Amino acid sequence: MKKLAISKGYNRIVLNVSKGNVKAFSFYSRHCFNVQTKQANLSVTTDDGAEKMVRII
């Protein structure tokens, strides 16, 4: 996924993770994803209440 994002000129990968999904948060955190913050100019949650996790590449 990282190679594809880089080849298309993207500088980050954004995932939607359901609130309360501790296993997903743990897994993606181990792979350098962080919970999205408001400072990054993106909304923090989606319409369905999922939280965004971001990895800068």
mmCIF file with all atom_site columns, C-alpha atoms in Angstrom:
data_model
loop_
_atom_site.group_PDB
_atom_site.id
_atom_site.type_symbol
_atom_site.label_atom_id
_atom_site.label_alt_id
_atom_site.label_comp_id
_atom_site.label_asym_id
_atom_site.label_entity_id
_atom_site.label_seq_id
_atom_site.pdbx_PDB_ins_code
_atom_site.Cartn_x
_atom_site.Cartn_y
_atom_site.Cartn_z
_atom_site.occupancy
_atom_site.B_iso_or_equiv
_atom_site.pdbx_formal_charge
_atom_site.auth_seq_id
_atom_site.auth_comp_id
_atom_site.auth_asym_id
_atom_site.auth_atom_id
_atom_site.pdbx_PDB_model_num
ATOM 1  C CA . MET A 1 1  ? 0.000   0.000  0.000  1.00 0.00 ? 1  MET A CA 1
ATOM 2  C CA . LYS A 1 2  ? 2.852   2.388  0.852  1.00 0.00 ? 2  LYS A CA 1
ATOM 3  C CA . LYS A 1 3  ? 4.548   1.869  -2.524 1.00 0.00 ? 3  LYS A CA 1
ATOM 4  C CA . LEU A 1 4  ? 1.274   2.530  -4.370 1.00 0.00 ? 4  LEU A CA 1
ATOM 5  C CA . ALA A 1 5  ? 0.644   5.731  -2.407 1.00 0.00 ? 5  ALA A CA 1
ATOM 6  C CA . ILE A 1 6  ? 4.169   6.987  -3.104 1.00 0.00 ? 6  ILE A CA 1
ATOM 7  C CA . SER A 1 7  ? 3.901   6.141  -6.830 1.00 0.00 ? 7  SER A CA 1
ATOM 8  C CA . LYS A 1 8  ? 0.695   8.206  -7.032 1.00 0.00 ? 8  LYS A CA 1
ATOM 9  C CA . GLY A 1 9  ? 2.331   11.175 -5.308 1.00 0.00 ? 9  GLY A CA 1
ATOM 10 C CA . TYR A 1 10 ? 0.571   10.954 -1.936 1.00 0.00 ? 10 TYR A CA 1
ATOM 11 C CA . ASN A 1 11 ? 2.392   11.962 1.247  1.00 0.00 ? 11 ASN A CA 1
ATOM 12 C CA . ARG A 1 12 ? 0.188   10.126 3.761  1.00 0.00 ? 12 ARG A CA 1
ATOM 13 C CA . ILE A 1 13 ? -2.087  7.116  4.152  1.00 0.00 ? 13 ILE A CA 1
ATOM 14 C CA . VAL A 1 14 ? -5.379  7.630  6.015  1.00 0.00 ? 14 VAL A CA 1
ATOM 15 C CA . LEU A 1 15 ? -7.398  4.766  7.518  1.00 0.00 ? 15 LEU A CA 1
ATOM 16 C CA . ASN A 1 16 ? -10.826 4.766  9.172  1.00 0.00 ? 16 ASN A CA 1
ATOM 17 C CA . VAL A 1 17 ? -10.868 2.633  12.329 1.00 0.00 ? 17 VAL A CA 1
ATOM 18 C CA . SER A 1 18 ? -14.059 1.991  14.286 1.00 0.00 ? 18 SER A CA 1
ATOM 19 C CA . LYS A 1 19 ? -14.073 3.499  17.753 1.00 0.00 ? 19 LYS A CA 1
ATOM 20 C CA . GLY A 1 20 ? -13.476 0.834  20.338 1.00 0.00 ? 20 GLY A CA 1
ATOM 21 C CA . ASN A 1 21 ? -11.642 -1.493 17.935 1.00 0.00 ? 21 ASN A CA 1
ATOM 22 C CA . VAL A 1 22 ? -8.633  -1.911 20.208 1.00 0.00 ? 22 VAL A CA 1
ATOM 23 C CA . LYS A 1 23 ? -7.045  -4.644 18.077 1.00 0.00 ? 23 LYS A CA 1
ATOM 24 C CA . ALA A 1 24 ? -7.058  -2.455 14.960 1.00 0.00 ? 24 ALA A CA 1
ATOM 25 C CA . PHE A 1 25 ? -5.685  0.567  16.839 1.00 0.00 ? 25 PHE A CA 1
ATOM 26 C CA . SER A 1 26 ? -2.935  -1.602 18.306 1.00 0.00 ? 26 SER A CA 1
ATOM 27 C CA . PHE A 1 27 ? -2.078  -3.190 14.951 1.00 0.00 ? 27 PHE A CA 1
ATOM 28 C CA . TYR A 1 28 ? -1.907  0.081  13.016 1.00 0.00 ? 28 TYR A CA 1
ATOM 29 C CA . SER A 1 29 ? -0.032  1.829  15.833 1.00 0.00 ? 29 SER A CA 1
ATOM 30 C CA . ARG A 1 30 ? 2.692   -0.815 15.541 1.00 0.00 ? 30 ARG A CA 1
ATOM 31 C CA . HIS A 1 31 ? 2.930   0.098  11.837 1.00 0.00 ? 31 HIS A CA 1
ATOM 32 C CA . CYS A 1 32 ? 3.550   3.820  12.502 1.00 0.00 ? 32 CYS A CA 1
ATOM 33 C CA . PHE A 1 33 ? -0.059  5.036  12.155 1.00 0.00 ? 33 PHE A CA 1
ATOM 34 C CA . ASN A 1 34 ? -1.256  7.693  14.596 1.00 0.00 ? 34 ASN A CA 1
ATOM 35 C CA . VAL A 1 35 ? -4.733  8.885  15.499 1.00 0.00 ? 35 VAL A CA 1
ATOM 36 C CA . GLN A 1 36 ? -5.571  11.932 13.373 1.00 0.00 ? 36 GLN A CA 1
ATOM 37 C CA . THR A 1 37 ? -5.519  15.286 15.121 1.00 0.00 ? 37 THR A CA 1
ATOM 38 C CA . LYS A 1 38 ? -7.288  18.494 14.159 1.00 0.00 ? 38 LYS A CA 1
ATOM 39 C CA . GLN A 1 39 ? -3.972  20.219 13.413 1.00 0.00 ? 39 GLN A CA 1
ATOM 40 C CA . ALA A 1 40 ? -3.503  18.142 10.241 1.00 0.00 ? 40 ALA A CA 1
ATOM 41 C CA . ASN A 1 41 ? -6.422  19.959 8.567  1.00 0.00 ? 41 ASN A CA 1
ATOM 42 C CA . LEU A 1 42 ? -8.632  16.854 8.254  1.00 0.00 ? 42 LEU A CA 1
ATOM 43 C CA . SER A 1 43 ? -11.696 15.966 10.268 1.00 0.00 ? 43 SER A CA 1
ATOM 44 C CA . VAL A 1 44 ? -10.920 13.612 13.137 1.00 0.00 ? 44 VAL A CA 1
ATOM 45 C CA . THR A 1 45 ? -13.967 11.357 12.794 1.00 0.00 ? 45 THR A CA 1
ATOM 46 C CA . THR A 1 46 ? -16.084 10.106 9.908  1.00 0.00 ? 46 THR A CA 1
ATOM 47 C CA . ASP A 1 47 ? -19.859 10.200 9.561  1.00 0.00 ? 47 ASP A CA 1
ATOM 48 C CA . ASP A 1 48 ? -20.143 6.685  11.023 1.00 0.00 ? 48 ASP A CA 1
ATOM 49 C CA . GLY A 1 49 ? -18.103 7.616  14.111 1.00 0.00 ? 49 GLY A CA 1
ATOM 50 C CA . ALA A 1 50 ? -14.874 5.906  13.044 1.00 0.00 ? 50 ALA A CA 1
ATOM 51 C CA . GLU A 1 51 ? -11.615 7.620  13.933 1.00 0.00 ? 51 GLU A CA 1
ATOM 52 C CA . LYS A 1 52 ? -8.962  8.354  11.338 1.00 0.00 ? 52 LYS A CA 1
ATOM 53 C CA . MET A 1 53 ? -5.426  7.044  11.663 1.00 0.00 ? 53 MET A CA 1
ATOM 54 C CA . VAL A 1 54 ? -2.670  8.543  9.534  1.00 0.00 ? 54 VAL A CA 1
ATOM 55 C CA . ARG A 1 55 ? 0.814   7.519  8.478  1.00 0.00 ? 55 ARG A CA 1
ATOM 56 C CA . ILE A 1 56 ? 3.052   10.142 6.903  1.00 0.00 ? 56 ILE A CA 1
ATOM 57 C CA . ILE A 1 57 ? 5.172   8.623  4.132  1.00 0.00 ? 57 ILE A CA 1
#
